[in-house]
Coordinates of C-alpha atoms in Angstrom, one line a residue:
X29 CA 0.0 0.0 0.0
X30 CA 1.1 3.7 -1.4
X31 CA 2.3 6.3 0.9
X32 CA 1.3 10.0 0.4
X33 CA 4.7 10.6 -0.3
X34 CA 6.1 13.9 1.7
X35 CA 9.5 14.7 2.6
X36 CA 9.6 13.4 6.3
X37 CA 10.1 16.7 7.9
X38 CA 6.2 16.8 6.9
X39 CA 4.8 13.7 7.7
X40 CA 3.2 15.7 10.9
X41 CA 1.4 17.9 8.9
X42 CA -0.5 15.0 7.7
X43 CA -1.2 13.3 11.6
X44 CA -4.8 14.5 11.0
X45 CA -5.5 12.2 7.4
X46 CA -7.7 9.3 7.3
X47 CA -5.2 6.0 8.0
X48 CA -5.5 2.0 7.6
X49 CA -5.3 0.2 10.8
X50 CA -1.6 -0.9 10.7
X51 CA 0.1 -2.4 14.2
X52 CA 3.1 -0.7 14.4
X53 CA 3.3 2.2 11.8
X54 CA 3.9 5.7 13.3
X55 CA 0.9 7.8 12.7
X56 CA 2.6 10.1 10.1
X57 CA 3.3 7.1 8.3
X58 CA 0.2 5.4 7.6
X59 CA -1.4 5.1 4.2
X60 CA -4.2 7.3 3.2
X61 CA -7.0 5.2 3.5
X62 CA -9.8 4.9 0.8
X63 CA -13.3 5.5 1.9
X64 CA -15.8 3.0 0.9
X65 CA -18.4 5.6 0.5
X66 CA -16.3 8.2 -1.2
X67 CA -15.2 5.6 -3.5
X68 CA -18.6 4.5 -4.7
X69 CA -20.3 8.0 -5.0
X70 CA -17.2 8.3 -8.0
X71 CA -18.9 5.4 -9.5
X72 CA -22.0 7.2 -9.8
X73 CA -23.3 10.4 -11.7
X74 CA -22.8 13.6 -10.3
X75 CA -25.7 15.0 -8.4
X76 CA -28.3 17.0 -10.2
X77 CA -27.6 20.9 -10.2
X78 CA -29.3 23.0 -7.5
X79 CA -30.8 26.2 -8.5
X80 CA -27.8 28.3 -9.0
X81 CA -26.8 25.7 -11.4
X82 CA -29.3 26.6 -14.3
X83 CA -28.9 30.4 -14.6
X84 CA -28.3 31.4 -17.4
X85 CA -26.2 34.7 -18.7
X86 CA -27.9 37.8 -21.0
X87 CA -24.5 36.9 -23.2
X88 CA -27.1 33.9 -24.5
X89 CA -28.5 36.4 -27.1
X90 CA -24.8 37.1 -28.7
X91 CA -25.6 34.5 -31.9
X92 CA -24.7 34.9 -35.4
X93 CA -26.2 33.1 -38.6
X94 CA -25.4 33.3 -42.2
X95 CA -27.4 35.9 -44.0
X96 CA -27.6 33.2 -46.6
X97 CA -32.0 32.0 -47.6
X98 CA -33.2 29.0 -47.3
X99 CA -35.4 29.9 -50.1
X100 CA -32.6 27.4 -51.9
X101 CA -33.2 24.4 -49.2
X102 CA -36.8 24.2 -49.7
X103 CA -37.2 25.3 -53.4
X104 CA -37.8 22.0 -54.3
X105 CA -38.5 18.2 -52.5
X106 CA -35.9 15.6 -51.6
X107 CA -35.3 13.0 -54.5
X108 CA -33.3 10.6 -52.5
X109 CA -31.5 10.3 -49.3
X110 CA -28.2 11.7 -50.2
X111 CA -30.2 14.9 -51.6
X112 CA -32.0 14.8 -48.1
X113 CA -29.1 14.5 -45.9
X114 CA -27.9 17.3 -48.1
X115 CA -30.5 19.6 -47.7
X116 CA -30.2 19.1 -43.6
X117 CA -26.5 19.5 -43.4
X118 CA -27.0 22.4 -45.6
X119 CA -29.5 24.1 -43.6
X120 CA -27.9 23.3 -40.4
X121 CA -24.3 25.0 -42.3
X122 CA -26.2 28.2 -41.7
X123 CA -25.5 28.6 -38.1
X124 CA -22.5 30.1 -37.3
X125 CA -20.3 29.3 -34.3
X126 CA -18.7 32.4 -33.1
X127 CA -16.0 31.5 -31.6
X128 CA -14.8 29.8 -34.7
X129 CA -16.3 32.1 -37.2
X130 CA -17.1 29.0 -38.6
X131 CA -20.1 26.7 -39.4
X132 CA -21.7 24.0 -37.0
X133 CA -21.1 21.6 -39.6
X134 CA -18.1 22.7 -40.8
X135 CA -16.8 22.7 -37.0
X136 CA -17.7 19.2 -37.1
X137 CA -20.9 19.4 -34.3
X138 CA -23.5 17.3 -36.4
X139 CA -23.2 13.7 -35.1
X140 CA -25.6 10.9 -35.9
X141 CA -27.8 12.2 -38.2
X142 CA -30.8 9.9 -39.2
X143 CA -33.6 10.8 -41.8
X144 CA -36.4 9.0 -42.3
X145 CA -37.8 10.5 -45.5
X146 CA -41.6 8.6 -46.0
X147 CA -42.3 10.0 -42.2
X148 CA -40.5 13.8 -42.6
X149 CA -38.4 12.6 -39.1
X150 CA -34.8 13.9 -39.1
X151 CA -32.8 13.5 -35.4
X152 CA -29.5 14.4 -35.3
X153 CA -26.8 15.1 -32.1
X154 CA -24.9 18.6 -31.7
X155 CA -21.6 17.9 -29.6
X156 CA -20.3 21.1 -28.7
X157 CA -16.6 21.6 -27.6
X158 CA -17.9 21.9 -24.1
X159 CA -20.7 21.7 -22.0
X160 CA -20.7 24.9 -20.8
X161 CA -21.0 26.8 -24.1
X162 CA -22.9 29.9 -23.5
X163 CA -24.7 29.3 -26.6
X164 CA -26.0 25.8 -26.6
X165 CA -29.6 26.7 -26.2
X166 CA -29.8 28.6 -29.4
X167 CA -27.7 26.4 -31.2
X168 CA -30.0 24.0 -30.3
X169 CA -33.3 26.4 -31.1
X170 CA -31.7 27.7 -34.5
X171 CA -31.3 24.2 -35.5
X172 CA -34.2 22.9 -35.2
X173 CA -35.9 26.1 -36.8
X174 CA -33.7 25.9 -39.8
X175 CA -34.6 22.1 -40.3
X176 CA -38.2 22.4 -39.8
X177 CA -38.2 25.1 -42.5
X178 CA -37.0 22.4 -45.4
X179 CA -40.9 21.6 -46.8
X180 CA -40.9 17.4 -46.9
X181 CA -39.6 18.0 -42.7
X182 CA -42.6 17.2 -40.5
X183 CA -40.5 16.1 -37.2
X184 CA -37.0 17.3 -35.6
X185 CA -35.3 15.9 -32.7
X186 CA -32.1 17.5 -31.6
X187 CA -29.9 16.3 -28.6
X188 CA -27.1 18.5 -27.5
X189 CA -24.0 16.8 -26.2
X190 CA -20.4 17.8 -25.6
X191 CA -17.0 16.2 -26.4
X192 CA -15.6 13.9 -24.0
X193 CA -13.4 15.8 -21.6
X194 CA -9.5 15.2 -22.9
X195 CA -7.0 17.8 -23.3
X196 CA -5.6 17.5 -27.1
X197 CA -2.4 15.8 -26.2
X198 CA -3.4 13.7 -23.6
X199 CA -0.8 11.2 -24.3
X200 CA 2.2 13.1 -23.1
X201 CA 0.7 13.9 -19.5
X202 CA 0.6 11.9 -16.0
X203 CA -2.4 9.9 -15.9
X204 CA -4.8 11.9 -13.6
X205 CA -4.5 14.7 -16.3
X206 CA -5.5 13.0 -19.4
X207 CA -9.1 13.3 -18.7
X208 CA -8.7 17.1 -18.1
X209 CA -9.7 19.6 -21.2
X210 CA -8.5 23.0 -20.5
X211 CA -6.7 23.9 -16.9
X212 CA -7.1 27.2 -16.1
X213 CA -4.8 29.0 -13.5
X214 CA -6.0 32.0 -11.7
X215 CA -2.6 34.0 -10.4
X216 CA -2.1 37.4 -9.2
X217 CA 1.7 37.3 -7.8
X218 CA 0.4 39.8 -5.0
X219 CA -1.0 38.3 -2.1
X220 CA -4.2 39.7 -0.5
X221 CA -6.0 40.6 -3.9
X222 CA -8.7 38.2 -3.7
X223 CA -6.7 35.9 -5.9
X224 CA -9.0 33.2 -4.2
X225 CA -11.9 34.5 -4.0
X226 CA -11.8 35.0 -8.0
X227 CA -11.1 31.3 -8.3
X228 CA -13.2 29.5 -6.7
X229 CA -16.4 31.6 -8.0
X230 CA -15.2 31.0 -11.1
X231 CA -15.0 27.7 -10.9
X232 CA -18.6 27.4 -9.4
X233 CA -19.7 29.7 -12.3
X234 CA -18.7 27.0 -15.0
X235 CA -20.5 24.4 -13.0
X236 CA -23.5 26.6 -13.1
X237 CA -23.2 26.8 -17.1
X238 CA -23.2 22.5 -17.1
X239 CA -19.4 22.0 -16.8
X240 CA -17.6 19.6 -14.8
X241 CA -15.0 21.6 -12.8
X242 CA -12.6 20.6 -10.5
X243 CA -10.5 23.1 -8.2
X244 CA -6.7 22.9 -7.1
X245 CA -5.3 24.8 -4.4
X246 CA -1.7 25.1 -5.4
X247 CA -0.8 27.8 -1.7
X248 CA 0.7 25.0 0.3
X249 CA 2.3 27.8 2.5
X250 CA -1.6 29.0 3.3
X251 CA -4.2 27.0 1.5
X252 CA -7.0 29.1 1.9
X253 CA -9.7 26.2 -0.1
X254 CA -10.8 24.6 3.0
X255 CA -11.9 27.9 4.9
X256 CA -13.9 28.7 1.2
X257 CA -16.2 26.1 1.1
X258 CA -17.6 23.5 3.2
X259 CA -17.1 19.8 1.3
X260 CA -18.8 16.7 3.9
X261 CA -15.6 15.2 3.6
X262 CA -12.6 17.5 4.7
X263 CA -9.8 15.0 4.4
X264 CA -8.5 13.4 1.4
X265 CA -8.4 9.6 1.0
X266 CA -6.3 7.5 -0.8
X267 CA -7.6 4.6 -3.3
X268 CA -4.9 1.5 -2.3
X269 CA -5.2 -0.4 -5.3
X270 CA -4.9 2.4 -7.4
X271 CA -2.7 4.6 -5.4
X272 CA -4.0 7.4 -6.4
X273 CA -5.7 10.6 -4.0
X274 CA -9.5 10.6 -4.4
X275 CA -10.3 14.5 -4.4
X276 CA -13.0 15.2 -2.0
X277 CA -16.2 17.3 -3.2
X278 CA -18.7 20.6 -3.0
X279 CA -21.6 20.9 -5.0
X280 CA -20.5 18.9 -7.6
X281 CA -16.8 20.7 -7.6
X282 CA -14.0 18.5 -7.1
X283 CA -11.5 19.6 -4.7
X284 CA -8.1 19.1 -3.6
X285 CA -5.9 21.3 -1.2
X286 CA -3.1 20.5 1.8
X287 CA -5.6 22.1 3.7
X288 CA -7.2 19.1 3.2
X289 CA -4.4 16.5 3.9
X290 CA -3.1 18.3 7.6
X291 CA -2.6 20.8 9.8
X292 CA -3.5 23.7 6.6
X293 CA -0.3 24.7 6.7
X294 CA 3.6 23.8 5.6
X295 CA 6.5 24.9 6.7
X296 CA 9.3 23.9 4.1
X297 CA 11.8 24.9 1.5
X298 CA 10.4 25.8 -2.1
X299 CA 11.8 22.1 -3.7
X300 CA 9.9 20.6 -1.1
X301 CA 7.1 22.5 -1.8
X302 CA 7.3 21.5 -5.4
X303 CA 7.3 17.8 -4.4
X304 CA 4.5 17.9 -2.7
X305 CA 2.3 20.0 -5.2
X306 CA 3.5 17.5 -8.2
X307 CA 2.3 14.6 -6.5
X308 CA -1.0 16.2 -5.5
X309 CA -1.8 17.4 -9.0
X310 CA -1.1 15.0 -11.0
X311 CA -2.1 11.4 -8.8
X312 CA -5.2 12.7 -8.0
X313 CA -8.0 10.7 -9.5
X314 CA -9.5 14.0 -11.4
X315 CA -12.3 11.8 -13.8
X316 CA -13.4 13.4 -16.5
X317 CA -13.2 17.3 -16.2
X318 CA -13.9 20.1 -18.6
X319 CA -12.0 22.9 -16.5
X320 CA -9.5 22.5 -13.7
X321 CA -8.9 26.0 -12.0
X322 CA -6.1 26.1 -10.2
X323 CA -5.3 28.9 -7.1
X324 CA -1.6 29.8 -8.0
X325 CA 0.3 31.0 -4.9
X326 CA 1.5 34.3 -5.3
X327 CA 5.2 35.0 -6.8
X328 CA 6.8 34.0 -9.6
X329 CA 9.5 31.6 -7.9
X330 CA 10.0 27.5 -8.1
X331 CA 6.4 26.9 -7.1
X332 CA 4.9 28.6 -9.8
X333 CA 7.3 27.5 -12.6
X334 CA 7.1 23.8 -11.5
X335 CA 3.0 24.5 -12.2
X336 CA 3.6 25.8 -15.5
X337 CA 6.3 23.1 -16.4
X338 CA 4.4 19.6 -15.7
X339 CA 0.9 20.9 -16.4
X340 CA -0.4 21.9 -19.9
X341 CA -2.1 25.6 -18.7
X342 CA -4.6 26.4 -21.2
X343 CA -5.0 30.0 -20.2
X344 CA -4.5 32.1 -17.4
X345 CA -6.6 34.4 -15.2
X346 CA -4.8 37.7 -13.9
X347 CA -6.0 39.4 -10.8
X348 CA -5.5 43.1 -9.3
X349 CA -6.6 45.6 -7.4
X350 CA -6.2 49.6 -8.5
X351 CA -2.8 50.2 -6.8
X352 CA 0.0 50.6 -8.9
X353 CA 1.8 48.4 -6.3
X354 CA -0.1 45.6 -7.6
X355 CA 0.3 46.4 -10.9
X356 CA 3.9 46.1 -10.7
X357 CA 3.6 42.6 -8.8
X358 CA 1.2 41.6 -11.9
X359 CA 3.6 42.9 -14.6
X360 CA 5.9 40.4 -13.6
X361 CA 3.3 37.4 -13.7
X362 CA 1.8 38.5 -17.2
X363 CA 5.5 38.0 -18.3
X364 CA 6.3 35.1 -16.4
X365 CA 3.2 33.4 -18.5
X366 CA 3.8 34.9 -21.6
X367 CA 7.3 33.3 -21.1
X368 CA 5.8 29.9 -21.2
X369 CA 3.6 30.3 -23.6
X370 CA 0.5 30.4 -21.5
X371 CA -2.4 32.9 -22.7
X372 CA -3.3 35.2 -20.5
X373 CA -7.4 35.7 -21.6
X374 CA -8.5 37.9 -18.3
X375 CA -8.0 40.5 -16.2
X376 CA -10.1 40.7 -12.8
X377 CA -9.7 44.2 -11.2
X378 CA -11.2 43.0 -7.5
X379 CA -11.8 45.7 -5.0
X380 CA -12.6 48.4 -7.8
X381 CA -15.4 50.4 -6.3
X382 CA -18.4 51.1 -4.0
X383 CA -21.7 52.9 -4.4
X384 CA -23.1 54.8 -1.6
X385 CA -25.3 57.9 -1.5
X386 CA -26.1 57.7 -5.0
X387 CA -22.5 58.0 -5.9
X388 CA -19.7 54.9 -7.1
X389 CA -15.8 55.6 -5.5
X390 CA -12.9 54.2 -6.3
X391 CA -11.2 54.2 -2.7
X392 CA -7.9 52.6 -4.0
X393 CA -7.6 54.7 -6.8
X394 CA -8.2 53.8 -10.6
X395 CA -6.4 52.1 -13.9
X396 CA -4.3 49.2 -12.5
X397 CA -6.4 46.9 -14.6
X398 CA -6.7 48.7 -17.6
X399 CA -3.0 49.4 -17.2
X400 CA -3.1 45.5 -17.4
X401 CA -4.8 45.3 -20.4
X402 CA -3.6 48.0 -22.1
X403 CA 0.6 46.9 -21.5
X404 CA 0.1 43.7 -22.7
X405 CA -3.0 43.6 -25.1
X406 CA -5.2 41.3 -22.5
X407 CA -8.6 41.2 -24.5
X408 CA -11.3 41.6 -21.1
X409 CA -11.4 43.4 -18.1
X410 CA -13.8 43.0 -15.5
X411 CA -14.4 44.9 -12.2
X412 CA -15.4 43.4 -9.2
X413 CA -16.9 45.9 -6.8
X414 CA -16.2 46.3 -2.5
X415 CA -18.8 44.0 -1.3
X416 CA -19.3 42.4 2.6
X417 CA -20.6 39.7 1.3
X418 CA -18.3 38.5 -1.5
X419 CA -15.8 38.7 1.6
X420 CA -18.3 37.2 4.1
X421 CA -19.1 34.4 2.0
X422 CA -15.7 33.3 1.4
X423 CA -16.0 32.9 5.1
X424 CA -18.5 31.0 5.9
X425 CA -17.6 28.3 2.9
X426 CA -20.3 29.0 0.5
X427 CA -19.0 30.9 -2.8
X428 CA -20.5 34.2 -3.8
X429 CA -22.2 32.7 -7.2
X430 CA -23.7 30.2 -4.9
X431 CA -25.5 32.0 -2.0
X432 CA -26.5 34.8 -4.2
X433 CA -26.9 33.5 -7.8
X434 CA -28.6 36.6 -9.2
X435 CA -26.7 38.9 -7.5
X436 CA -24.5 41.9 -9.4
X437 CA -21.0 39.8 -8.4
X438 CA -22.6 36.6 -9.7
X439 CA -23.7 38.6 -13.0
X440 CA -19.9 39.5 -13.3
X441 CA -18.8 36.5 -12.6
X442 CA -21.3 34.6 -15.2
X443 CA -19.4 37.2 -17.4
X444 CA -16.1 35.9 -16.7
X445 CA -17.1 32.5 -16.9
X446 CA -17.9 33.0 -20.5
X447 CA -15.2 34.9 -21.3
X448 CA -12.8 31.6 -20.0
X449 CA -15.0 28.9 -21.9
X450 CA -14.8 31.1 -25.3
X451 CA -11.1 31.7 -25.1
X452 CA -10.0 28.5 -24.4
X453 CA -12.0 27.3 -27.0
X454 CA -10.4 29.7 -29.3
X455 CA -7.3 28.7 -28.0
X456 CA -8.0 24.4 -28.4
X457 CA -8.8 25.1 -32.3
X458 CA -5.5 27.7 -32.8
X459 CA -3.5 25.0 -31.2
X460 CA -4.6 21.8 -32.6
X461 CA -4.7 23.3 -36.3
X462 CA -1.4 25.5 -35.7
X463 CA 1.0 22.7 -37.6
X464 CA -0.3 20.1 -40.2
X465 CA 0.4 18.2 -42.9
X466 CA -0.9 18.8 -46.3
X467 CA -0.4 15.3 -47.8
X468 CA -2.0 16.6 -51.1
X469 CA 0.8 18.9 -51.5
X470 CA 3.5 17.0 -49.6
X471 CA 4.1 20.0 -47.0
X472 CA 4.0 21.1 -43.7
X473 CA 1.3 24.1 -43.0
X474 CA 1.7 26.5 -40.5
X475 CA -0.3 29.4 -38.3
X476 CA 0.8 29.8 -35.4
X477 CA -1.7 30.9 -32.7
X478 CA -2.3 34.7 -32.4
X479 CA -0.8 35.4 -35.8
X480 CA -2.6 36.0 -39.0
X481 CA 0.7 34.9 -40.8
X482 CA -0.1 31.2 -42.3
X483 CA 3.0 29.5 -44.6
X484 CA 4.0 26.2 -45.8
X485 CA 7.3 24.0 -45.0
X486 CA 9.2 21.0 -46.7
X487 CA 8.5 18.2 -44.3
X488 CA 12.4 17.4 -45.0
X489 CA 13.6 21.0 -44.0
X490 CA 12.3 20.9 -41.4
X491 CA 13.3 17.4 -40.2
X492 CA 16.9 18.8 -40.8
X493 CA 16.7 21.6 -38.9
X494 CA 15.9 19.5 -35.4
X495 CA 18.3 20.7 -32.5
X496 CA 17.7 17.8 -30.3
X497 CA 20.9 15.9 -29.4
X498 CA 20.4 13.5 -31.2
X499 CA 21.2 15.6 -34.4
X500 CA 23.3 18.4 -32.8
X501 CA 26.2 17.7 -30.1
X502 CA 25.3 19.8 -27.0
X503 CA 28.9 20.6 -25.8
X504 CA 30.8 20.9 -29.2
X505 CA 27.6 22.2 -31.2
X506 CA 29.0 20.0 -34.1
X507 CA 25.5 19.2 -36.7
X508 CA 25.9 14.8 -36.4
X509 CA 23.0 14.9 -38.3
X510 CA 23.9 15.8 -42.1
X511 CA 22.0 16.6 -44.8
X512 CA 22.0 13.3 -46.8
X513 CA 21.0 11.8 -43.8
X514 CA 17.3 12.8 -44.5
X515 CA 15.3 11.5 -47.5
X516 CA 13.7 14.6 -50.1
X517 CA 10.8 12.6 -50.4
X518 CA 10.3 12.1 -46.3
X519 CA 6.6 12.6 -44.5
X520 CA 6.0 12.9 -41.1
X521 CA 3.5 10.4 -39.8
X522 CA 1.9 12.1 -37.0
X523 CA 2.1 15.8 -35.7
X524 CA 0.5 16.6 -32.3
X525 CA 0.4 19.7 -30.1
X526 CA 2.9 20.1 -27.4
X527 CA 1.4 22.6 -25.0
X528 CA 0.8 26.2 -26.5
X529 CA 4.3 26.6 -27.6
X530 CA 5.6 23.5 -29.6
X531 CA 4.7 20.6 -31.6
X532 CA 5.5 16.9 -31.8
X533 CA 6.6 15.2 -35.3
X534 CA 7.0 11.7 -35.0
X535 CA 9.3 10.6 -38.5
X536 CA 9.3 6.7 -40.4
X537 CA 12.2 6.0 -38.9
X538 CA 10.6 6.7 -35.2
X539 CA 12.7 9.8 -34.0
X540 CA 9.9 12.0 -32.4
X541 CA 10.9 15.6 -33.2
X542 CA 9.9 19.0 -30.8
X543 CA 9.2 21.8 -32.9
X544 CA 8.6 24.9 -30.8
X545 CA 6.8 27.5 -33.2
X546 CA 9.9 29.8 -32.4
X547 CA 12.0 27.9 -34.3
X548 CA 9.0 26.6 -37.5
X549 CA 9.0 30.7 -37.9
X550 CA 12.8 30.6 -38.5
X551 CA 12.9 28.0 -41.2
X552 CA 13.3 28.4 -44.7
X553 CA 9.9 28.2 -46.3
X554 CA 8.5 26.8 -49.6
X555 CA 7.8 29.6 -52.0
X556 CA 7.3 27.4 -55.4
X557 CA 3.6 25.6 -53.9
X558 CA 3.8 21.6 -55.3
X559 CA 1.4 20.7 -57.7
X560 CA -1.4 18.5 -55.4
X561 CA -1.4 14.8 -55.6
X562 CA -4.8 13.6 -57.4
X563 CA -6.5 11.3 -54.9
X564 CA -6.4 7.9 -56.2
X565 CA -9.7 6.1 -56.7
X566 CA -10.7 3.2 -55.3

């Protein structure tokens, strides 16, 4: 049976965890013991949604459609099934998604579509990118008015589903990650800005839209999760067959903190520290989750870095308040991220304001977060105002969004929530169509995210200009891999994402190449487009 591993000038930090009956074993080291109950309620669905769950934001109305008639659909009746399939797919290629720009069946939503002609029945799924799409119930509304339009329809069914929750290179990642699609960190690099606060609202505010969310307190030094809501459970458990920590739970939320594993506090060195938060994040048994916020402590030392080095951020939240102090303190976070490649999509300006006697102030001052925004070109600021009971409730252990779901701070909040699930859609589609292979043309195409710039690349050039050492000596910087070496006519078999920065191009002869984009943007490009390769029939 599996330890929780911690350096052993920790172990009594962990006296107060759940332990197996073992003669003998000092308390500090006994196993984390799996809880039968605990175990089984994984097994089952999560519980339904409670009221604050099925609000729904004003941003719902924000929908685009191609001006485009239908006049053409329904001009004349269906001759066959292929022409009525076509007339569905075509109707249904008027709705635009927005985030994409692009069409619902373009984007690939339509799933199982059935027609039954002689009865006018056509049933088809839409699986969105994520459950919590802002805009699910009109995709689903605008889709079943379109179809219903085509003359020989008589009966629509449409069933709305999302993706399974994976992160698009899944393979590359510790277990307990690989069911996680987008991880979101919320960091401020100032301490006392509500850093907390922002988090786990925002985590509670996906849940609301229909996501499945998971939190991580990453502040071993002062985890501040366990004071912020009130899970049955407050001690993590350990499953001993699979050695893995099961995450205990709040309203559906899955949660994991050393708040919950001890004393709520450490007292240790920063590689120590790192230890301890690697093993937390990544053997936890997370299931399937859509988002994963995690609280990043404040700084910009080993802690964070460590975060940003074994898990695959999808975007970042920034937080502030209006002092230029915190600006500064921010500043260096924003670069830290932009560093490693991690998006930053939002700034939260907490503790912006008050309104008394008719009148708003600004008792800190003004512009740290537009400061923010304007500095480093941060698309969305939001302000959260001075409120008792956004600071009461994170308190008493019941988020903000929670015991006031129509509230002004949970309106802000639903705003921020959909501001997260649109970018890091934005964000999954620039990465996992940023480098591909064109195999009618026999090249390498490139975009890298958050450049309009697209070009092409022989697949051979670019396997020649790998800086690995397997083709480069480190110490002597002498090229071992020559030019004859690689075939003209060589194809990559498989490209995958590598975070936000990098991709990996696995080769015939099975050398896996990384490719940061840095370096594809370097490489000499193919100016004279090959002729493309007529697709051989069958």
């Amino acid at each position: 049976m599996q330890l929780l591993h911690v350096p052993s000038s920790l172990c009594l930090s962990f006296q107060n965890v759940k332990t197996h009956e073992e003669a003998g074993l000092p308390s500090y080291e006994k196993p984390l013991q799996l809880s039968s109950a605990i175990f089984c309620s994984l097994q089952q669905q999560r519980p339904e949604r409670s009221k604050w769950a099925s609000r729904r934001g004003s941003a719902l109305s924000s929908f685009t459609a191609k001006a485009a008639s239908l006049e053409d659909v329904a001009g004349a009746p269906a001759m066959s099934k292929g022409t009525a399939e076509s007339d569905v797919l075509k109707a249904l290629s008027q709705i635009i998604d927005p985030d994409f720009g692009t069409d619902i069946v373009s984007c690939g939503f339509v799933k199982d579509l059935h027609i039954n002609e002689a009865l006018g029945e056509v049933s088809f799924r839409l699986e969105l990118t994520t459950p919590a799409c802002p805009i699910k119930d009109m995709f689903e509304q605008k889709a079943n008015e379109v179809v219903n339009l085509l003359p020989w329809v008589k009966n629509v069914s449409v069933t709305m589903s999302a993706q399974p929750a994976r992160p698009i290179y899944a393979e590359q990642l510790p277990a307990g990650l690989q069911t996680i699609s987008n991880i979101i960190a919320v960091s401020s690099c100032k301490g006392g800005v509500g850093k907390s606060t922002v988090a786990v609202n925002l985590a509670y505010t996906l849940a609301g839209m229909g996501a499945r969310v998971g939190i991580f307190d990453a502040d071993v030094y002062g985890p501040s999760l366990p004071t912020m809501v009130s899970p049955e459970n407050r001690i993590l458990v350990m499953n001993p067959e699979k050695k893995t920590i099961i995450p205990t739970e709040y309203l559906g939320v899955k949660l994991v903190s050393f708040g919950f594993a001890g004393q709520g506090r450490a007292i240790m060195r920063g590689p120590m520290v790192s230890g301890v938060i690697n093993q937390l994040l990544t053997t936890t048994e997370w299931g399937e989750l859509d988002y994963l916020v995690v609280d990043m402590p404040p700084g910009t030392g080993d802690i964070q870095l460590t975060l940003c080095q074994v898990v695959p951020l999808t975007a970042a939240v920034i937080v502030t308040t209006p002092q230029k102090l915190a600006f500064i303190d921010v500043a260096k976070g924003v670069r830290m991220f932009s560093k490693l490649k991690v998006p930053c999509v939002a700034v939260v300006e907490n503790m912006s304001h008050f309104d008394a006697d008719g009148k708003r102030y600004y008792p800190f001052g003004r512009g740290s977060g537009s400061q923010v925004v304007e500095q480093f070109g941060i698309p969305n600021l939001f302000d959260l105002p001075i409120r008792p009971t956004l600071s009461a409730s994170g308190d008493s252990g019941t988020p903000e969004v929670v015991a006031d779901p129509l509230g002004e701070v949970s309106k802000t909040f639903q705003d921020i929530g959909i501001c997260v699930v649109q970018q890091c859609a934005k964000i999954r589609q620039q990465v996992s169509t940023a480098v591909t292979y064109d195999k009618s043309i026999k090249a390498i195409r490139v975009k890298v995210p958050d450049s309009d710039e697209a070009f092409l690349l022989h697949p051979a050039t670019v396997r020649r200009n790998d800086r690995s050492a397997q083709s480069v000596d480190e110490w002597t910087g002498e090229q071992k891999l020559q030019f004859a070496d690689v075939p003209e006519d060589i194809e990559p078999e498989e490209i995958r994402p590598m975070g936000n920065y990098a991709v990996s191009i696995t080769w015939p002869d099975g050398f896996s190449q990384i490719a940061p984009y840095d370096q594809l943007q370097t490489i000499e490009r193919l100016v004279d487009v090959p002729r493309r390769v007529p697709s051989q029939a069958s």
